[in-house]
Amino acid sequence: MAFRSFDPSDPRLSRRSLLRIGGLALGGLAVGTLAACTTAPAAPSATAAKPAAAGTASTSSTSGGFDWQRFKGQSITVLNVQNSRTDLLNKYQSEFEDLTGIKVNADVLPEQQQRQKQLIEFSSGNPSFDITTLSWHVLKGVSAKGKWFMDLRDWLKDPTMTAPDYDYADFSQAAITYATQKDGSVDTLPLQIDYWILYWNKELFQKKNIAFPNTLDEVLKAAEALHDPSNRVYGFVGRGLKNANVPVWTAFLQGWDVDPIDKSNQLHTNGEEAVAAAKVYQQLLGKYAPPGVTGFNWNESQTTFSQGGAAMWFDGIGFAAPLEDASKSRVKGKVGYGLQPGGPKGRFAATFGDGIGIVRASKKQGPAYLYAQWATNKKNQARMLAAGAASPARQSSYSDPEAKANMQVPQEWVDTLIASGKIGRPGLPDIEPVTEFRDTFGIALTNMIGGADPKSELDKATSDFKPVLDKSLQG
Amino acid sequence: MAVQATHSYRVSRGTYLWFVVPALAATFAIIIFPWLFTLYVSVQDWDAAGPAGFVGLDNYTRLIFDERFLLSVVRTVYYSVLTVVAPLVLGTIAAVLLHREFRFRGLVRGIFLLPMMATPVAIALVWVMMFHPQFGVLNYLLERVGLPASLWVYAPETVIPALAMVETWQWTPFTMLIVLGGLASLPKDPYESATIDGANAWQTFRHITLPLVMPFIMVAAVLRAIDAFKAFDTIYPITQGGPGTASETINIYLYLQAFSYTHIGSSSAVVVVFFAMILVLAYVMMWLRQRSVWE
C-alpha cells in the first residue's frame, strides 16, 4: 500500500496533501508539532506484525504458531459506539487484557459523533485510534474510497496471526458479503447484522381478534382497525424523522423486489414501485401514527410502543431487551416479534450491519487484529445473542448452548432473527453518499407525512440526488 | 546624555517587540491561518474521501441557487428575531422586578440565573422528553389547564417557536443580569425630580428608566443577536434540523454539509458567507448601540 505524497507538479491536490500543507504551516509556527504533521502512515503489516520477543508467550495462550500474547505489554485505542454491544465488550474487556497482556483504551461515543470522529480523523490521515467499529450501511463506501482500513485477507489465512478456533467461515453469508468491499478486500470483521422486524402488541391484536399481518396490505388493514387515538392508541409507529425514516421506505420497497439503487448504480427511486411503497409509508405514518411522528426517530417510536401507545412498530431487531424489561416497558410479555411484512413481489428482511476494522495508518495493527478477533469470537457473539443486544453475525451463536441457557429475551425473537437471516437483503444502497441519499429522500418522506404527493416528492428527490450520485461515481 | 537615552530606548523597544511575537504567532496560528485556509478550501471541490480541485467561485455561485441554503437563511433570521426579542423583553421586566428591595431577593436572583448555568446540550435532551407529544410533561400541563395539546418540535409549523422557547428560557437570565447591572448604575437625581413632578410608576419607567438603561439593553441585544444567529447546541440535539428541514438554520445546514455529506469545499464557502453575515449583523448592532448611548 503506497500513500500518495505531495507532488508540486501535480495540479490535483489530495485532501491529505492539503492537510499536510496546513499541518506544516502550523507546525512551523508551533514548535514541536512538525513531527506529528509529517508522520507517514505505517506500512500495514511489516513492522506491526513483528512478533514480540521470544519468551513472552504463555503456554495457555499458544496454539500451533499462534500466540495470543505475542504483543504483550502494548496498548491500543478502540473507538466504539455507545450501545449495548459495546457495553458487553467493555464488560468483558479484562478477559481480553488477561489473555493477551494488551492494554485497551476504550473510546466510546454516541453513534453520530463516532461517525463524525471517524470522518474527520481518517481524513487527517492519522487517526488517534487503532481499531474501530464501522456502520457498513453508512460508511462502507466512504471507507473503501478513503482506504481507511487494512485488508485482512492475508492475516485471515495466516495461522500465526489468526487463532485456530476463529473460524471465519462461521459468519453468515450476509455478513461476509457486507464485510467484503467491491474490490474483494476484506477490511472489517463482522460484528452484527441488524434485521428489521415488525414488533406487534399481541394484547391489542387479540382484543380485536386480528392475526399478525404478513403483508403490507394486512399491515394497513390492521393499523386501521387498531387505530384508536381517543384512547391514545395508534395503529402504527415508526420513524418519521428525516434521514432516519428512509430505511422504512426502502424496506417496504423490497416487497416489490426493488432496490432504490441497483448494482449498476441506476436509481429506482421514483418508479411505479417506489411510489407504491411511499404511499404505504404515507398512509401508515400519516393516518395511523401518533401526532408529531415527523419528528420521531427510533427512540420516540420505542417510547410510544413500549408504553402501549401503538399496535405495531417497524424497526431494527435490537429492541427486545428494553421491551422485555418491566422497569422500562408496559408491554413486557405482550410483544410479538414478526418478520418484515412482504409486498406483491416477495418478502425480505432489510439488513444493516456493523463490522470492526483495523486502521491502515495504525502502528499497532497486530494488537488491534487480536482485539478484532476477540471481539468477534464465538463467545462474545453468543453473549450478544443471550443479552438480546443484537443479532450476531456468526451462525453458530444461534445453536450455542450457553447462549440458549442465558437467554434474556423470548424465543420468538430468536426465531424471527433466524428466519430473517434467510431472507436478508441490504436495506440501504452500497454507495458512498449514503447519508445524502438518506437526507434527500428523508425530507421527501417527511413531506409526504404532511400530505405532499408521493410521486412529486420522489421525482424532486431523485433529480436532486442524481447529480450527487453521479459525482461520487466519477471518483 | 540625550543620545544615550535614545539609544537605550531603541534597544529596549526592540527587546520588547520580541515579547509580542508569541501572541502574534498564536493569533496567526489559531485565527489568521485557519481563515486563510478556509478561504483557500472554499474555492476547492473537495470531499473528505476524494482529491481536491480548484473550482473558482463555483461553491459560492451554487449557494445563490441552493433553495435549501436560502431557506436556512430565512429560518436563521426568524429564529434569531424570536430569540433576541423575547429574552430582551422578559429579561428587562425581570431585571426591573428583581432590582427592587424585597426579602430573599438574593435567593430569587440566584434561582433565576440557574438555567443560564446549565449545559445547553444536556438541557436540550431534557426538553426533548418534555416536548414529546404523547408522554411529555408540557402537553400534560396544557391539558390540565384545559388547553389543547401542541406538537411542539414535532411539527414544521411549531418547531422554531418551540426551539425559541428553550433558548428564551435559558438566556433570559443573561439579559436580566446585564440590565440589572445597568439599573444599579443609574443616577438617583432624575427619579427624585420625577417624584416631585408627580410622575407615576409607568411614566417613571417609560421616560427615565428605559432611556437610561437602553445602552445596557443594546449590549445585551448585540451579544444575544450574535449568539442566536449562530445557535447550534439547542437546535441540533432536539431536532437535527427537522422535521424535514423545518428547523434547519445556517449552522445546521453547514454542519450537515461538512460532517454528514463531507463536502468540505462547499461547506467552507458557507462558512465564509456566514462569517460575512455575522460581520454585517455585528456592525449594525454596534451602530444601534452607539445611537442608544446617553447624549
PDB file of N, CA, C and O in Angstrom, chain A residues 180-239:
ATOM      1  N   THR A 180     -17.079  -7.566   2.750  1.00  0.00           N
ATOM      2  CA  THR A 180     -16.212  -7.601   1.565  1.00  0.00           C
ATOM      3  C   THR A 180     -16.464  -6.382   0.688  1.00  0.00           C
ATOM      4  O   THR A 180     -17.608  -6.094   0.336  1.00  0.00           O
ATOM      5  N   GLN A 181     -15.404  -5.683   0.356  1.00  0.00           N
ATOM      6  CA  GLN A 181     -15.542  -4.497  -0.493  1.00  0.00           C
ATOM      7  C   GLN A 181     -15.679  -4.914  -1.958  1.00  0.00           C
ATOM      8  O   GLN A 181     -15.462  -6.078  -2.301  1.00  0.00           O
ATOM      9  N   LYS A 182     -16.001  -3.957  -2.808  1.00  0.00           N
ATOM     10  CA  LYS A 182     -16.225  -4.280  -4.223  1.00  0.00           C
ATOM     11  C   LYS A 182     -14.971  -4.827  -4.895  1.00  0.00           C
ATOM     12  O   LYS A 182     -15.058  -5.581  -5.854  1.00  0.00           O
ATOM     13  N   ASP A 183     -13.788  -4.445  -4.393  1.00  0.00           N
ATOM     14  CA  ASP A 183     -12.552  -4.946  -4.997  1.00  0.00           C
ATOM     15  C   ASP A 183     -12.130  -6.292  -4.398  1.00  0.00           C
ATOM     16  O   ASP A 183     -11.050  -6.798  -4.699  1.00  0.00           O
ATOM     17  N   GLY A 184     -12.973  -6.869  -3.564  1.00  0.00           N
ATOM     18  CA  GLY A 184     -12.693  -8.179  -2.990  1.00  0.00           C
ATOM     19  C   GLY A 184     -11.960  -8.131  -1.663  1.00  0.00           C
ATOM     20  O   GLY A 184     -11.810  -9.158  -0.993  1.00  0.00           O
ATOM     21  N   SER A 185     -11.509  -6.975  -1.263  1.00  0.00           N
ATOM     22  CA  SER A 185     -10.783  -6.882   0.014  1.00  0.00           C
ATOM     23  C   SER A 185     -11.746  -7.061   1.187  1.00  0.00           C
ATOM     24  O   SER A 185     -12.927  -6.694   1.104  1.00  0.00           O
ATOM     25  N   VAL A 186     -11.203  -7.634   2.263  1.00  0.00           N
ATOM     26  CA  VAL A 186     -11.989  -7.800   3.493  1.00  0.00           C
ATOM     27  C   VAL A 186     -11.364  -6.854   4.514  1.00  0.00           C
ATOM     28  O   VAL A 186     -10.315  -7.145   5.074  1.00  0.00           O
ATOM     29  N   ASP A 187     -11.972  -5.704   4.718  1.00  0.00           N
ATOM     30  CA  ASP A 187     -11.316  -4.720   5.583  1.00  0.00           C
ATOM     31  C   ASP A 187     -12.020  -4.530   6.920  1.00  0.00           C
ATOM     32  O   ASP A 187     -11.651  -3.661   7.702  1.00  0.00           O
ATOM     33  N   THR A 188     -13.031  -5.343   7.188  1.00  0.00           N
ATOM     34  CA  THR A 188     -13.642  -5.354   8.530  1.00  0.00           C
ATOM     35  C   THR A 188     -14.002  -6.799   8.870  1.00  0.00           C
ATOM     36  O   THR A 188     -14.226  -7.615   7.965  1.00  0.00           O
ATOM     37  N   LEU A 189     -14.079  -7.084  10.145  1.00  0.00           N
ATOM     38  CA  LEU A 189     -14.594  -8.383  10.584  1.00  0.00           C
ATOM     39  C   LEU A 189     -16.031  -8.173  11.054  1.00  0.00           C
ATOM     40  O   LEU A 189     -16.327  -7.180  11.725  1.00  0.00           O
ATOM     41  N   PRO A 190     -16.939  -9.085  10.705  1.00  0.00           N
ATOM     42  CA  PRO A 190     -18.358  -8.876  11.031  1.00  0.00           C
ATOM     43  C   PRO A 190     -18.625  -8.888  12.537  1.00  0.00           C
ATOM     44  O   PRO A 190     -18.129  -9.752  13.254  1.00  0.00           O
ATOM     45  N   LEU A 191     -19.413  -7.936  12.963  1.00  0.00           N
ATOM     46  CA  LEU A 191     -19.766  -7.821  14.375  1.00  0.00           C
ATOM     47  C   LEU A 191     -21.240  -8.171  14.597  1.00  0.00           C
ATOM     48  O   LEU A 191     -21.574  -8.968  15.452  1.00  0.00           O
ATOM     49  N   GLN A 192     -22.079  -7.559  13.824  1.00  0.00           N
ATOM     50  CA  GLN A 192     -23.513  -7.862  13.985  1.00  0.00           C
ATOM     51  C   GLN A 192     -24.280  -7.525  12.715  1.00  0.00           C
ATOM     52  O   GLN A 192     -23.870  -6.684  11.930  1.00  0.00           O
ATOM     53  N   ILE A 193     -25.370  -8.225  12.547  1.00  0.00           N
ATOM     54  CA  ILE A 193     -26.280  -7.961  11.431  1.00  0.00           C
ATOM     55  C   ILE A 193     -27.609  -7.547  12.037  1.00  0.00           C
ATOM     56  O   ILE A 193     -28.120  -8.200  12.930  1.00  0.00           O
ATOM     57  N   ASP A 194     -28.120  -6.449  11.548  1.00  0.00           N
ATOM     58  CA  ASP A 194     -29.368  -5.924  12.103  1.00  0.00           C
ATOM     59  C   ASP A 194     -30.488  -6.095  11.076  1.00  0.00           C
ATOM     60  O   ASP A 194     -30.423  -5.523   9.999  1.00  0.00           O
ATOM     61  N   TYR A 195     -31.459  -6.926  11.407  1.00  0.00           N
ATOM     62  CA  TYR A 195     -32.609  -7.113  10.518  1.00  0.00           C
ATOM     63  C   TYR A 195     -33.762  -6.264  11.026  1.00  0.00           C
ATOM     64  O   TYR A 195     -33.928  -6.091  12.225  1.00  0.00           O
ATOM     65  N   TRP A 196     -34.549  -5.780  10.109  1.00  0.00           N
ATOM     66  CA  TRP A 196     -35.740  -5.043  10.540  1.00  0.00           C
ATOM     67  C   TRP A 196     -36.904  -6.008  10.685  1.00  0.00           C
ATOM     68  O   TRP A 196     -37.093  -6.893   9.844  1.00  0.00           O
ATOM     69  N   ILE A 197     -37.630  -5.822  11.783  1.00  0.00           N
ATOM     70  CA  ILE A 197     -38.763  -6.711  12.071  1.00  0.00           C
ATOM     71  C   ILE A 197     -39.979  -5.870  12.468  1.00  0.00           C
ATOM     72  O   ILE A 197     -39.856  -4.658  12.698  1.00  0.00           O
ATOM     73  N   LEU A 198     -41.115  -6.538  12.544  1.00  0.00           N
ATOM     74  CA  LEU A 198     -42.336  -5.854  12.967  1.00  0.00           C
ATOM     75  C   LEU A 198     -42.648  -6.250  14.414  1.00  0.00           C
ATOM     76  O   LEU A 198     -42.922  -7.419  14.703  1.00  0.00           O
ATOM     77  N   TYR A 199     -42.566  -5.289  15.301  1.00  0.00           N
ATOM     78  CA  TYR A 199     -42.982  -5.507  16.695  1.00  0.00           C
ATOM     79  C   TYR A 199     -44.492  -5.295  16.748  1.00  0.00           C
ATOM     80  O   TYR A 199     -44.997  -4.314  16.203  1.00  0.00           O
ATOM     81  N   TRP A 200     -45.203  -6.192  17.407  1.00  0.00           N
ATOM     82  CA  TRP A 200     -46.651  -6.004  17.477  1.00  0.00           C
ATOM     83  C   TRP A 200     -47.161  -6.313  18.880  1.00  0.00           C
ATOM     84  O   TRP A 200     -46.649  -7.193  19.567  1.00  0.00           O
ATOM     85  N   ASN A 201     -48.147  -5.549  19.280  1.00  0.00           N
ATOM     86  CA  ASN A 201     -48.703  -5.678  20.623  1.00  0.00           C
ATOM     87  C   ASN A 201     -49.787  -6.762  20.590  1.00  0.00           C
ATOM     88  O   ASN A 201     -50.910  -6.529  20.127  1.00  0.00           O
ATOM     89  N   LYS A 202     -49.437  -7.940  21.088  1.00  0.00           N
ATOM     90  CA  LYS A 202     -50.340  -9.096  20.983  1.00  0.00           C
ATOM     91  C   LYS A 202     -51.670  -8.856  21.698  1.00  0.00           C
ATOM     92  O   LYS A 202     -52.726  -9.302  21.251  1.00  0.00           O
ATOM     93  N   GLU A 203     -51.598  -8.145  22.799  1.00  0.00           N
ATOM     94  CA  GLU A 203     -52.819  -7.900  23.575  1.00  0.00           C
ATOM     95  C   GLU A 203     -53.832  -7.095  22.757  1.00  0.00           C
ATOM     96  O   GLU A 203     -55.024  -7.436  22.706  1.00  0.00           O
ATOM     97  N   LEU A 204     -53.342  -6.038  22.109  1.00  0.00           N
ATOM     98  CA  LEU A 204     -54.237  -5.208  21.302  1.00  0.00           C
ATOM     99  C   LEU A 204     -54.788  -5.993  20.116  1.00  0.00           C
ATOM    100  O   LEU A 204     -55.970  -5.872  19.763  1.00  0.00           O
ATOM    101  N   PHE A 205     -53.946  -6.816  19.505  1.00  0.00           N
ATOM    102  CA  PHE A 205     -54.384  -7.617  18.365  1.00  0.00           C
ATOM    103  C   PHE A 205     -55.455  -8.632  18.793  1.00  0.00           C
ATOM    104  O   PHE A 205     -56.439  -8.832  18.096  1.00  0.00           O
ATOM    105  N   GLN A 206     -55.219  -9.243  19.958  1.00  0.00           N
ATOM    106  CA  GLN A 206     -56.167 -10.269  20.421  1.00  0.00           C
ATOM    107  C   GLN A 206     -57.527  -9.675  20.757  1.00  0.00           C
ATOM    108  O   GLN A 206     -58.560 -10.275  20.498  1.00  0.00           O
ATOM    109  N   LYS A 207     -57.508  -8.457  21.313  1.00  0.00           N
ATOM    110  CA  LYS A 207     -58.781  -7.814  21.672  1.00  0.00           C
ATOM    111  C   LYS A 207     -59.683  -7.647  20.458  1.00  0.00           C
ATOM    112  O   LYS A 207     -60.899  -7.722  20.542  1.00  0.00           O
ATOM    113  N   LYS A 208     -59.060  -7.388  19.309  1.00  0.00           N
ATOM    114  CA  LYS A 208     -59.857  -7.198  18.081  1.00  0.00           C
ATOM    115  C   LYS A 208     -59.818  -8.445  17.190  1.00  0.00           C
ATOM    116  O   LYS A 208     -60.270  -8.399  16.045  1.00  0.00           O
ATOM    117  N   ASN A 209     -59.240  -9.501  17.748  1.00  0.00           N
ATOM    118  CA  ASN A 209     -59.185 -10.768  17.027  1.00  0.00           C
ATOM    119  C   ASN A 209     -58.543 -10.629  15.641  1.00  0.00           C
ATOM    120  O   ASN A 209     -59.070 -11.090  14.632  1.00  0.00           O
ATOM    121  N   ILE A 210     -57.422  -9.976  15.624  1.00  0.00           N
ATOM    122  CA  ILE A 210     -56.709  -9.758  14.361  1.00  0.00           C
ATOM    123  C   ILE A 210     -55.425 -10.585  14.386  1.00  0.00           C
ATOM    124  O   ILE A 210     -54.723 -10.634  15.394  1.00  0.00           O
ATOM    125  N   ALA A 211     -55.149 -11.223  13.254  1.00  0.00           N
ATOM    126  CA  ALA A 211     -53.943 -12.055  13.154  1.00  0.00           C
ATOM    127  C   ALA A 211     -52.738 -11.190  12.790  1.00  0.00           C
ATOM    128  O   ALA A 211     -52.892 -10.071  12.284  1.00  0.00           O
ATOM    129  N   PHE A 212     -51.554 -11.734  13.030  1.00  0.00           N
ATOM    130  CA  PHE A 212     -50.330 -10.994  12.679  1.00  0.00           C
ATOM    131  C   PHE A 212     -50.315 -10.713  11.171  1.00  0.00           C
ATOM    132  O   PHE A 212     -50.548 -11.613  10.368  1.00  0.00           O
ATOM    133  N   PRO A 213     -50.036  -9.493  10.776  1.00  0.00           N
ATOM    134  CA  PRO A 213     -50.049  -9.154   9.343  1.00  0.00           C
ATOM    135  C   PRO A 213     -48.766  -9.597   8.636  1.00  0.00           C
ATOM    136  O   PRO A 213     -47.679  -9.191   9.019  1.00  0.00           O
ATOM    137  N   ASN A 214     -48.942 -10.390   7.607  1.00  0.00           N
ATOM    138  CA  ASN A 214     -47.775 -10.887   6.866  1.00  0.00           C
ATOM    139  C   ASN A 214     -47.446 -10.042   5.641  1.00  0.00           C
ATOM    140  O   ASN A 214     -46.371 -10.183   5.072  1.00  0.00           O
ATOM    141  N   THR A 215     -48.385  -9.214   5.207  1.00  0.00           N
ATOM    142  CA  THR A 215     -48.133  -8.383   4.027  1.00  0.00           C
ATOM    143  C   THR A 215     -48.373  -6.917   4.377  1.00  0.00           C
ATOM    144  O   THR A 215     -49.020  -6.603   5.388  1.00  0.00           O
ATOM    145  N   LEU A 216     -47.891  -6.049   3.516  1.00  0.00           N
ATOM    146  CA  LEU A 216     -48.090  -4.616   3.763  1.00  0.00           C
ATOM    147  C   LEU A 216     -49.567  -4.252   3.727  1.00  0.00           C
ATOM    148  O   LEU A 216     -50.022  -3.390   4.491  1.00  0.00           O
ATOM    149  N   ASP A 217     -50.322  -4.915   2.854  1.00  0.00           N
ATOM    150  CA  ASP A 217     -51.772  -4.664   2.811  1.00  0.00           C
ATOM    151  C   ASP A 217     -52.413  -5.011   4.152  1.00  0.00           C
ATOM    152  O   ASP A 217     -53.270  -4.282   4.663  1.00  0.00           O
ATOM    153  N   GLU A 218     -51.984  -6.150   4.704  1.00  0.00           N
ATOM    154  CA  GLU A 218     -52.538  -6.562   6.003  1.00  0.00           C
ATOM    155  C   GLU A 218     -52.102  -5.608   7.123  1.00  0.00           C
ATOM    156  O   GLU A 218     -52.856  -5.369   8.064  1.00  0.00           O
ATOM    157  N   VAL A 219     -50.909  -5.074   6.996  1.00  0.00           N
ATOM    158  CA  VAL A 219     -50.446  -4.091   7.994  1.00  0.00           C
ATOM    159  C   VAL A 219     -51.356  -2.868   7.961  1.00  0.00           C
ATOM    160  O   VAL A 219     -51.778  -2.351   9.015  1.00  0.00           O
ATOM    161  N   LEU A 220     -51.668  -2.414   6.750  1.00  0.00           N
ATOM    162  CA  LEU A 220     -52.549  -1.244   6.613  1.00  0.00           C
ATOM    163  C   LEU A 220     -53.927  -1.519   7.230  1.00  0.00           C
ATOM    164  O   LEU A 220     -54.472  -0.681   7.960  1.00  0.00           O
ATOM    165  N   LYS A 221     -54.452  -2.718   6.932  1.00  0.00           N
ATOM    166  CA  LYS A 221     -55.782  -3.058   7.470  1.00  0.00           C
ATOM    167  C   LYS A 221     -55.748  -3.152   8.999  1.00  0.00           C
ATOM    168  O   LYS A 221     -56.652  -2.655   9.688  1.00  0.00           O
ATOM    169  N   ALA A 222     -54.704  -3.797   9.512  1.00  0.00           N
ATOM    170  CA  ALA A 222     -54.596  -3.932  10.974  1.00  0.00           C
ATOM    171  C   ALA A 222     -54.435  -2.558  11.631  1.00  0.00           C
ATOM    172  O   ALA A 222     -55.040  -2.283  12.679  1.00  0.00           O
ATOM    173  N   ALA A 223     -53.633  -1.704  11.007  1.00  0.00           N
ATOM    174  CA  ALA A 223     -53.415  -0.366  11.573  1.00  0.00           C
ATOM    175  C   ALA A 223     -54.722   0.405  11.639  1.00  0.00           C
ATOM    176  O   ALA A 223     -55.018   1.083  12.634  1.00  0.00           O
ATOM    177  N   GLU A 224     -55.496   0.275  10.592  1.00  0.00           N
ATOM    178  CA  GLU A 224     -56.790   0.976  10.553  1.00  0.00           C
ATOM    179  C   GLU A 224     -57.717   0.457  11.656  1.00  0.00           C
ATOM    180  O   GLU A 224     -58.344   1.232  12.379  1.00  0.00           O
ATOM    181  N   ALA A 225     -57.748  -0.882  11.794  1.00  0.00           N
ATOM    182  CA  ALA A 225     -58.649  -1.489  12.781  1.00  0.00           C
ATOM    183  C   ALA A 225     -58.228  -1.174  14.224  1.00  0.00           C
ATOM    184  O   ALA A 225     -59.075  -1.027  15.114  1.00  0.00           O
ATOM    185  N   LEU A 226     -56.939  -1.062  14.453  1.00  0.00           N
ATOM    186  CA  LEU A 226     -56.449  -0.884  15.829  1.00  0.00           C
ATOM    187  C   LEU A 226     -56.211   0.579  16.200  1.00  0.00           C
ATOM    188  O   LEU A 226     -55.890   0.883  17.351  1.00  0.00           O
ATOM    189  N   HIS A 227     -56.370   1.455  15.218  1.00  0.00           N
ATOM    190  CA  HIS A 227     -56.110   2.882  15.460  1.00  0.00           C
ATOM    191  C   HIS A 227     -57.226   3.459  16.340  1.00  0.00           C
ATOM    192  O   HIS A 227     -58.386   3.491  15.945  1.00  0.00           O
ATOM    193  N   ASP A 228     -56.859   3.894  17.520  1.00  0.00           N
ATOM    194  CA  ASP A 228     -57.861   4.388  18.477  1.00  0.00           C
ATOM    195  C   ASP A 228     -57.298   5.617  19.195  1.00  0.00           C
ATOM    196  O   ASP A 228     -56.970   5.571  20.397  1.00  0.00           O
ATOM    197  N   PRO A 229     -57.163   6.726  18.477  1.00  0.00           N
ATOM    198  CA  PRO A 229     -56.490   7.895  19.061  1.00  0.00           C
ATOM    199  C   PRO A 229     -57.194   8.461  20.285  1.00  0.00           C
ATOM    200  O   PRO A 229     -56.553   9.062  21.147  1.00  0.00           O
ATOM    201  N   SER A 230     -58.532   8.246  20.385  1.00  0.00           N
ATOM    202  CA  SER A 230     -59.234   8.798  21.549  1.00  0.00           C
ATOM    203  C   SER A 230     -58.751   8.133  22.844  1.00  0.00           C
ATOM    204  O   SER A 230     -58.825   8.715  23.918  1.00  0.00           O
ATOM    205  N   ASN A 231     -58.259   6.893  22.705  1.00  0.00           N
ATOM    206  CA  ASN A 231     -57.695   6.205  23.868  1.00  0.00           C
ATOM    207  C   ASN A 231     -56.169   6.196  23.837  1.00  0.00           C
ATOM    208  O   ASN A 231     -55.522   5.383  24.512  1.00  0.00           O
ATOM    209  N   ARG A 232     -55.628   7.062  23.000  1.00  0.00           N
ATOM    210  CA  ARG A 232     -54.170   7.213  22.870  1.00  0.00           C
ATOM    211  C   ARG A 232     -53.490   5.916  22.429  1.00  0.00           C
ATOM    212  O   ARG A 232     -52.377   5.593  22.876  1.00  0.00           O
ATOM    213  N   VAL A 233     -54.164   5.182  21.602  1.00  0.00           N
ATOM    214  CA  VAL A 233     -53.544   4.002  20.986  1.00  0.00           C
ATOM    215  C   VAL A 233     -53.565   4.226  19.480  1.00  0.00           C
ATOM    216  O   VAL A 233     -54.623   4.480  18.898  1.00  0.00           O
ATOM    217  N   TYR A 234     -52.390   4.131  18.891  1.00  0.00           N
ATOM    218  CA  TYR A 234     -52.266   4.404  17.459  1.00  0.00           C
ATOM    219  C   TYR A 234     -51.962   3.103  16.727  1.00  0.00           C
ATOM    220  O   TYR A 234     -51.348   2.184  17.270  1.00  0.00           O
ATOM    221  N   GLY A 235     -52.400   3.053  15.491  1.00  0.00           N
ATOM    222  CA  GLY A 235     -52.274   1.803  14.738  1.00  0.00           C
ATOM    223  C   GLY A 235     -50.845   1.415  14.438  1.00  0.00           C
ATOM    224  O   GLY A 235     -50.508   0.225  14.393  1.00  0.00           O
ATOM    225  N   PHE A 236     -49.996   2.416  14.237  1.00  0.00           N
ATOM    226  CA  PHE A 236     -48.631   2.126  13.788  1.00  0.00           C
ATOM    227  C   PHE A 236     -47.721   3.228  14.291  1.00  0.00           C
ATOM    228  O   PHE A 236     -48.121   4.386  14.387  1.00  0.00           O
ATOM    229  N   VAL A 237     -46.482   2.869  14.568  1.00  0.00           N
ATOM    230  CA  VAL A 237     -45.490   3.903  14.873  1.00  0.00           C
ATOM    231  C   VAL A 237     -44.176   3.512  14.191  1.00  0.00           C
ATOM    232  O   VAL A 237     -43.868   2.328  14.031  1.00  0.00           O
ATOM    233  N   GLY A 238     -43.472   4.511  13.766  1.00  0.00           N
ATOM    234  CA  GLY A 238     -42.194   4.268  13.086  1.00  0.00           C
ATOM    235  C   GLY A 238     -41.483   5.587  12.872  1.00  0.00           C
ATOM    236  O   GLY A 238     -41.951   6.641  13.294  1.00  0.00           O
ATOM    237  N   ARG A 239     -40.371   5.495  12.201  1.00  0.00           N
ATOM    238  CA  ARG A 239     -39.534   6.683  12.045  1.00  0.00           C
ATOM    239  C   ARG A 239     -40.109   7.653  11.004  1.00  0.00           C
ATOM    240  O   ARG A 239     -40.304   7.266   9.853  1.00  0.00           O
TER     241      ARG A 239
END
